[in-house]
Coordinates of C-alpha atoms in Angstrom, one line a residue:
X1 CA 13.7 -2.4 -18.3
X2 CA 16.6 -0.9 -19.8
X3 CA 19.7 -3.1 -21.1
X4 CA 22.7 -1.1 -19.5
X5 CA 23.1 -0.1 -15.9
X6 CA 26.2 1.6 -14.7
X7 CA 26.9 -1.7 -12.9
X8 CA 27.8 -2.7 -15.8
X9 CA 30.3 -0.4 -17.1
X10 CA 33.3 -2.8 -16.0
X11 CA 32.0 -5.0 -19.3
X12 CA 32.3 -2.0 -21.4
X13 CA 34.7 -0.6 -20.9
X14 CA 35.7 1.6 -24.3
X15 CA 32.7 0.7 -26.0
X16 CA 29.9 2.5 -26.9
X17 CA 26.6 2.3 -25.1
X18 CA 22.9 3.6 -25.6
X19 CA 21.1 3.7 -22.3
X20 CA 18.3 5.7 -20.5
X21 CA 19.8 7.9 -17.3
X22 CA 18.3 10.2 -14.8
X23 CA 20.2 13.7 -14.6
X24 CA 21.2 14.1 -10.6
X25 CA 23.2 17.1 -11.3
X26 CA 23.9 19.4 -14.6
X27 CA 26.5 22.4 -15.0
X28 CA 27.5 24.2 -17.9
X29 CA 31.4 24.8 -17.9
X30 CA 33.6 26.9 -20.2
X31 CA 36.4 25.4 -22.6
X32 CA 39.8 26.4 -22.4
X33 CA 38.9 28.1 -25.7
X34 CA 35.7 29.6 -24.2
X35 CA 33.4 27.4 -25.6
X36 CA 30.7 25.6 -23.3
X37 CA 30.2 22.0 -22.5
X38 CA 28.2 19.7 -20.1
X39 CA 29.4 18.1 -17.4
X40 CA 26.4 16.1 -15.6
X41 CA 26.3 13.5 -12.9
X42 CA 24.0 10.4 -14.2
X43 CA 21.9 8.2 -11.9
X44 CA 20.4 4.9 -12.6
X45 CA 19.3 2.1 -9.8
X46 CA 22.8 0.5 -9.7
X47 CA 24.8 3.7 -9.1
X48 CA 26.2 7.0 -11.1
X49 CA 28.2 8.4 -13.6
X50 CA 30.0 11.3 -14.3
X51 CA 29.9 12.5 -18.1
X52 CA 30.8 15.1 -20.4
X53 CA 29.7 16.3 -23.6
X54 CA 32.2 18.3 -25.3
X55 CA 30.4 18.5 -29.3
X56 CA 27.0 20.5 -30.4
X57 CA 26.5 21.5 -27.0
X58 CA 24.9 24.7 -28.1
X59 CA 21.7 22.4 -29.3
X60 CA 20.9 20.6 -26.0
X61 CA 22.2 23.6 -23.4
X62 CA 18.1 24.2 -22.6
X63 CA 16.6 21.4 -23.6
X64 CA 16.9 19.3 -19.9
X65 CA 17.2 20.0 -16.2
X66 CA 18.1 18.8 -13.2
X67 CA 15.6 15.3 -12.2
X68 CA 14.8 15.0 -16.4
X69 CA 15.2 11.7 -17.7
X70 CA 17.7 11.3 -20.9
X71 CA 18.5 8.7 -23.5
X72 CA 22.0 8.8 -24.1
X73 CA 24.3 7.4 -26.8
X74 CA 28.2 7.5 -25.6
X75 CA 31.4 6.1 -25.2
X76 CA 32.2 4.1 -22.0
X77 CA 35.9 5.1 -20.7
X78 CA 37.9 5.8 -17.8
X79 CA 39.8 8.7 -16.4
X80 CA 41.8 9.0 -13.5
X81 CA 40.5 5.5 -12.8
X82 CA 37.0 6.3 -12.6
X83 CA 34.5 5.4 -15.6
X84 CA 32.8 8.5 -16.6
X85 CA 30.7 8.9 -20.0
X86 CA 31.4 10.8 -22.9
X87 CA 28.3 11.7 -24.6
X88 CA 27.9 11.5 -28.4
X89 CA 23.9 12.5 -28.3
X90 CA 21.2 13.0 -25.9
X91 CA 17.2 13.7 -25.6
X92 CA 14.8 14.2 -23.3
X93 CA 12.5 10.8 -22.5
X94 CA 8.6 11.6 -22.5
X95 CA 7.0 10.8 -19.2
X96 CA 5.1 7.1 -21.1
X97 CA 9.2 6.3 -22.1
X98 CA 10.3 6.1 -18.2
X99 CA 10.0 3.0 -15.8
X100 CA 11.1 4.7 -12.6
X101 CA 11.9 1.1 -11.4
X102 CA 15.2 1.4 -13.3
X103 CA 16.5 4.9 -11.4
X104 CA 16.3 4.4 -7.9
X105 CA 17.7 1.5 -6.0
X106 CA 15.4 -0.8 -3.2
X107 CA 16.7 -2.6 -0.6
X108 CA 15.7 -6.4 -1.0
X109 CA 14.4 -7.0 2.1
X110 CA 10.8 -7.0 3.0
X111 CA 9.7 -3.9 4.0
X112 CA 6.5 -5.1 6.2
X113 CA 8.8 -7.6 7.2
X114 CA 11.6 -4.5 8.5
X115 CA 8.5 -2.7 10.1
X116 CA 7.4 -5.6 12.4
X117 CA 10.8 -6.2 13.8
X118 CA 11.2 -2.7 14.5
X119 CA 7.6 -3.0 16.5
X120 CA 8.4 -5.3 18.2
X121 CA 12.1 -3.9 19.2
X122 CA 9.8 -0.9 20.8
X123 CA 7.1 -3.5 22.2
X124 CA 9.7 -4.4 24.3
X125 CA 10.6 -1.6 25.7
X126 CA 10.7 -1.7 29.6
X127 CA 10.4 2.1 30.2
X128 CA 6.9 3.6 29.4
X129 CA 8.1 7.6 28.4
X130 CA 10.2 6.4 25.8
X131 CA 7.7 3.5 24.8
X132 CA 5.1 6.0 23.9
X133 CA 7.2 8.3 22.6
X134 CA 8.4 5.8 19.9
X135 CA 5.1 4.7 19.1
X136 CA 3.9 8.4 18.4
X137 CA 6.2 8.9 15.9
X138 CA 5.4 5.0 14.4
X139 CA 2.0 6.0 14.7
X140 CA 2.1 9.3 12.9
X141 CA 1.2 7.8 9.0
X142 CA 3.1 10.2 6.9
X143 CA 6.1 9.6 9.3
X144 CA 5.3 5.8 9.2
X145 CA 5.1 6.0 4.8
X146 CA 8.2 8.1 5.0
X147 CA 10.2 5.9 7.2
X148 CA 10.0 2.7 5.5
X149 CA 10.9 4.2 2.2
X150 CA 13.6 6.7 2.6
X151 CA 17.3 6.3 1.9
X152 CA 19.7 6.7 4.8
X153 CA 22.1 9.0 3.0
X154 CA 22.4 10.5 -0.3
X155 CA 25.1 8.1 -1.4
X156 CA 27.5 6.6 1.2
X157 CA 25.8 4.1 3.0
X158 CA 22.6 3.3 2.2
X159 CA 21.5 4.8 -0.5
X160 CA 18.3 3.0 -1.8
X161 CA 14.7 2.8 -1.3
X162 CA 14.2 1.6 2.6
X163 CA 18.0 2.2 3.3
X164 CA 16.5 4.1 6.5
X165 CA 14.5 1.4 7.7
X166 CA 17.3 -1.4 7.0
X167 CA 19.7 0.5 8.7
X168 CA 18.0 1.2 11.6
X169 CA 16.7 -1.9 12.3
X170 CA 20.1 -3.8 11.4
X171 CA 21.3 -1.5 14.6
X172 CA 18.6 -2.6 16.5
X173 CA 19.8 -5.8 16.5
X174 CA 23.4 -5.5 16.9
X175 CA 23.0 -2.8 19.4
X176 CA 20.7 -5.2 21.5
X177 CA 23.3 -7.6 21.2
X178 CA 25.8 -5.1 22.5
X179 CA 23.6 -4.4 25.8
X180 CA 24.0 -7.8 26.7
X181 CA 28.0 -7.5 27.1
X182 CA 27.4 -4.2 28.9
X183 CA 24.4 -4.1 31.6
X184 CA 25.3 -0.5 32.6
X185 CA 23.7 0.7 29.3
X186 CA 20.0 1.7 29.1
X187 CA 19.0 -0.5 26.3
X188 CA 15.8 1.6 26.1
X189 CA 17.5 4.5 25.9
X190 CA 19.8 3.5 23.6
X191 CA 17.2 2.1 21.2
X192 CA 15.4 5.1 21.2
X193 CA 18.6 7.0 20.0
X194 CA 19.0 4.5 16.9
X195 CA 15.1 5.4 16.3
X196 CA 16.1 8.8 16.3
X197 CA 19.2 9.7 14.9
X198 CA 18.5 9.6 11.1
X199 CA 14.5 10.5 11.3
X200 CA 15.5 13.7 10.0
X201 CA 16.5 12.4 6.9
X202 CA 12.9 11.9 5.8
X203 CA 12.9 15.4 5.3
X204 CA 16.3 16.7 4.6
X205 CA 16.4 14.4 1.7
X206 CA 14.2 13.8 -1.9
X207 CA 14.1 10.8 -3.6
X208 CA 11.3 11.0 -6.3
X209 CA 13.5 10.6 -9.3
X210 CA 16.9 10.9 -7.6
X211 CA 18.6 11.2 -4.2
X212 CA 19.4 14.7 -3.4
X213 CA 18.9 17.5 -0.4
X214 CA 15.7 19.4 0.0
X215 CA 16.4 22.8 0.3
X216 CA 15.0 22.6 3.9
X217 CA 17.6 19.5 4.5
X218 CA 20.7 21.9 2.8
X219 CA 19.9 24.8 5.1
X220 CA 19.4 22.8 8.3
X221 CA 20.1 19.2 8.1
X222 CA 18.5 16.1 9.4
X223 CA 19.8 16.9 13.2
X224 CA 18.0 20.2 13.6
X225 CA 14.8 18.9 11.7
X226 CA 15.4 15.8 14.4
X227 CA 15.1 18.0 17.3
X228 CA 12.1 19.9 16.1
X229 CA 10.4 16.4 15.4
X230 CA 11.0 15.2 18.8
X231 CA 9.8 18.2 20.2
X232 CA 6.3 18.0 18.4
X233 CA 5.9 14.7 19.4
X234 CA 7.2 15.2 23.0
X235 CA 3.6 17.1 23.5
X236 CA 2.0 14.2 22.9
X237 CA 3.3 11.9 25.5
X238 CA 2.6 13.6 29.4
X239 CA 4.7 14.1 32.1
X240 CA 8.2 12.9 30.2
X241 CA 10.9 13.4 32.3
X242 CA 12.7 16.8 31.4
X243 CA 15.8 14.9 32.2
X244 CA 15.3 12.2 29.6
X245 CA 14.3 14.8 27.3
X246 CA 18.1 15.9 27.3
X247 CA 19.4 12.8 26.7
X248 CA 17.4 12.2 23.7
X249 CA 18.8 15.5 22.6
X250 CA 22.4 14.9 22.8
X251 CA 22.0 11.0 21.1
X252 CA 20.7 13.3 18.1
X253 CA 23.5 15.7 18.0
X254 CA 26.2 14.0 18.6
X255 CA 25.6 10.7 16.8
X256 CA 28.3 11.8 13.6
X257 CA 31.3 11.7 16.9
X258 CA 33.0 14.2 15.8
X259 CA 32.9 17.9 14.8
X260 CA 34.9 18.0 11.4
X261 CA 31.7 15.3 10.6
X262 CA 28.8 17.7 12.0
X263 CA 28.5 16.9 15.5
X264 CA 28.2 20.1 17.4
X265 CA 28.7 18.3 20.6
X266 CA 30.7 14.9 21.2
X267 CA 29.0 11.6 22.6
X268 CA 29.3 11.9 27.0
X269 CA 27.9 9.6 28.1
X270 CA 27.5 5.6 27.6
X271 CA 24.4 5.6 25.4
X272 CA 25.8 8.4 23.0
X273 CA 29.0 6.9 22.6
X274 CA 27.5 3.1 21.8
X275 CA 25.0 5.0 19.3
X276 CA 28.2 6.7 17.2
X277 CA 30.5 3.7 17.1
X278 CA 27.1 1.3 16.0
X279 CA 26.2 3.9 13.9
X280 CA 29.4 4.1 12.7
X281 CA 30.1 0.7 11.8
X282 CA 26.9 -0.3 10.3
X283 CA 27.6 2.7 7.5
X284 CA 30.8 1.8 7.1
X285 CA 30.2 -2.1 6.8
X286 CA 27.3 -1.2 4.4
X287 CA 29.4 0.9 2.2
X288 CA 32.2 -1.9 2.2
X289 CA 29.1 -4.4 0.7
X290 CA 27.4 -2.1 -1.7
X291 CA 31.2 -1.2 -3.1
X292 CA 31.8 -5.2 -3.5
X293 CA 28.8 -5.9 -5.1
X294 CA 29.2 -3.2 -7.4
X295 CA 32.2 -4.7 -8.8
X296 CA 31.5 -8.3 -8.3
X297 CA 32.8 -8.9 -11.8
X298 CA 36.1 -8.4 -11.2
X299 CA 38.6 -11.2 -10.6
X300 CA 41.5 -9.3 -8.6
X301 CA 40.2 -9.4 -4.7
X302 CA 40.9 -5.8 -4.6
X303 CA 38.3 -3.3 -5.2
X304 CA 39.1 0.3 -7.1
X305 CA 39.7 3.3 -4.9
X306 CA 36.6 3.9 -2.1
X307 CA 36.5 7.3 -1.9
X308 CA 34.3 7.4 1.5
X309 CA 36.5 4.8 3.2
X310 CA 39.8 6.6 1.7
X311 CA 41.6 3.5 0.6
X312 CA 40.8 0.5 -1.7
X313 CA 39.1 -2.5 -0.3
X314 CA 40.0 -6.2 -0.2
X315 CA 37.1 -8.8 -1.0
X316 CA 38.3 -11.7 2.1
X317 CA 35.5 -14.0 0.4
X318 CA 37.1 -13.5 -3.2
X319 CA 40.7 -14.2 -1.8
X320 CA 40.1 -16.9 0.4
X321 CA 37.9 -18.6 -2.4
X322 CA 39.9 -21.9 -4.0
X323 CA 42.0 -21.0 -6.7
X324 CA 41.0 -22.7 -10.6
X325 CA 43.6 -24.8 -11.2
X326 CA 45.7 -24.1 -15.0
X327 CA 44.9 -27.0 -17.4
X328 CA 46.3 -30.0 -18.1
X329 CA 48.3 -30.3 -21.1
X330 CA 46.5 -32.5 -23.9
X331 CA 48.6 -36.0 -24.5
X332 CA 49.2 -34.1 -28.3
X333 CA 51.4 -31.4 -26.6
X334 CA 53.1 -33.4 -24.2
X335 CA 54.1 -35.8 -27.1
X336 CA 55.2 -33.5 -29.0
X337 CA 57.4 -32.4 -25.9
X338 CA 58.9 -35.8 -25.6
X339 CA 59.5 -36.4 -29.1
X340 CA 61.3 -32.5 -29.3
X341 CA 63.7 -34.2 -26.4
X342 CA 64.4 -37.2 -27.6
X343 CA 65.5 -35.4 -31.3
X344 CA 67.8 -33.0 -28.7
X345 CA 69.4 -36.0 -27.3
X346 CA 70.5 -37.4 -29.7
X347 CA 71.5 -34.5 -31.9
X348 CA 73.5 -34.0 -28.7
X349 CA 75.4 -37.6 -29.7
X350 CA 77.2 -36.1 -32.3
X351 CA 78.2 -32.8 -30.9
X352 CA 82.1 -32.8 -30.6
X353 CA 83.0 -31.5 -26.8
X354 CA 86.4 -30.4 -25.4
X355 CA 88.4 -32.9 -23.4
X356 CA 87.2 -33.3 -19.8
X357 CA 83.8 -31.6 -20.8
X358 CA 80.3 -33.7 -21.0
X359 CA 77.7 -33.0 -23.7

């Protein structure tokens, strides 16, 4: 296990570190004076990193890619407010150097434990078509593997080991709990959407070493690989109604709620427009955690700059917590205090004044 995570570049800050770092993206840039130098995107389990390397670039241009492991001596600053990494020396880690444990973040929940309460969610399920259809896919054991261990995004919300499963069945539950205020929504239905809506990402998304896109998730993304999964699976459960078929269709492309976020069509009726807002919130009140608990260190109750939220955050629990009081001044001081007064006072005895004028 390694000693430095990029958690913990709040406790050094403009020191120098020597750490082992996945490389989640690499480009080669020019100087002003023409000259190159790297500017890579680091991963480990607790986050990234931007960093540069601006000296002897020339010896290490070839010598790593893209998913290759490094060990990395460099200085620990900040620009623009963001910590970033400027890199004194690198090399490449040999495959018996690596414990993979340290590069890709796991939810801590119990993944068997995630899987049950997602069977029985679909146990429940009073209509049959969308029962079976469910269960296919839960069935299906690469689907099943992939399911409980992929993230849920590439870095907002997320973004760890089981993400997808956490997040789908955390909307389970609120979104059953949602039904309950509003009987005019097909729980079933809606269910089945939250099954759904993210199954794509399975595909569109690698997470061997580090997150990134497939290049079948870049060209198409996780809702047209969605509707081709449901499709395949659709063959396997008879006579579903063409009708609910369609519905199924629209939760999956209209989930994101909006065009400018990918949604060629917007949510139209009940089920859709629960599944975006639940959807919604679950993301956003996961990226409001991870962003606390990344800089749980601090003592201000306000967070840095979220850059997927567009504002900084305020920690309620941090604020609301009960203040340390100052301490006490020792007896020594506060005799010395009295002792400093009493010497004014009567220093003050002797002072001459001007008539009508008290010392």
């Amino acid at each position: 296990m390694k000693e430095f995570y990029i958690s913990d570049c709040t406790r050094h800050e403009n020191k120098i570190i020597t750490s082992n770092f996945v490389v989640v993206s690499k480009q080669i840039k020019p100087k002003k004076s023409g000259e190159p130098y790297l500017a890579l995107t680091l991963g480990d389990r607790s986050g990234q990193l931007e960093a540069k390397m601006w000296d002897n670039v020339e010896e290490v241009l070839n010598a790593f890619e893209q998913d290759d492991f490094l060990k990395i001596k460099g200085l620990v600053n900040k620009y623009k407010n963001r910590f970033q990494l400027t890199i004194h020396k690198l090399r490449r880690l040999g495959e018996s150097e690596i414990e993979f444990s340290d590069y890709l973040p796991k939810t801590t929940r119990n993944i068997d434990e995630l899987w049950q309460t997602l069977t029985d969610f679909v146990v429940s399920f009073q209509n049959p078509h969308l029962k079976l259809l469910v269960q296919a896919f839960m069935s299906d054991p690469e689907i099943a593997v992939a399911y409980r261990n992929a993230p849920a995004a590439k870095t907002l919300h997320h973004a760890y080991i089981g993400g997808l499963l956490d997040h789908v069945v955390s909307l389970f539950r609120s979104c059953d709990l949602v039904c309950r205020n509003y009987p005019h929504v097909n729980r079933d239905l809606l269910l089945t959407g939250v099954f759904l809506h993210d199954i794509g990402k399975i595909h569109e998304l690698a997470y061997n070493r580090s997150f990134s896109y497939t290049t079948r998730g870049q060209l198409l993304g996780h809702m047209v690989i969605e509707l081709e999964m449901l499709q395949a699976k659709l063959a396997l459960v008879p006579d579903f109604p063409p009708e609910l078929k369609t519905l199924l269709e629209h939760l999956i492309i209209s989930h994101h709620g909006e065009y400018e976020f990918g949604s060629p069509k917007l949510p139209m009726f009940p089920e859709a427009l629960l599944l975006h807002y639940m959807d919604d919130l679950d993301s956003k009140m996961e990226a409001m955690r991870a962003h606390f608990e990344r800089e749980a260190d601090l003592e201000s109750p306000w967070s840095s700059y979220n850059a997927s939220l567009g504002r900084p955050l305020l920690n309620s629990a941090k604020f609301l917590a009960p203040k340390t009081a100052p301490p006490a001044p020792d007896d020594s001081s506060s005799f010395e205090a009295e002792g400093e007064l009493e010497r004014a006072s009567e220093s003050r005895e002797g002072t001459p004044t001007l008539p009508g004028l008290k010392p």
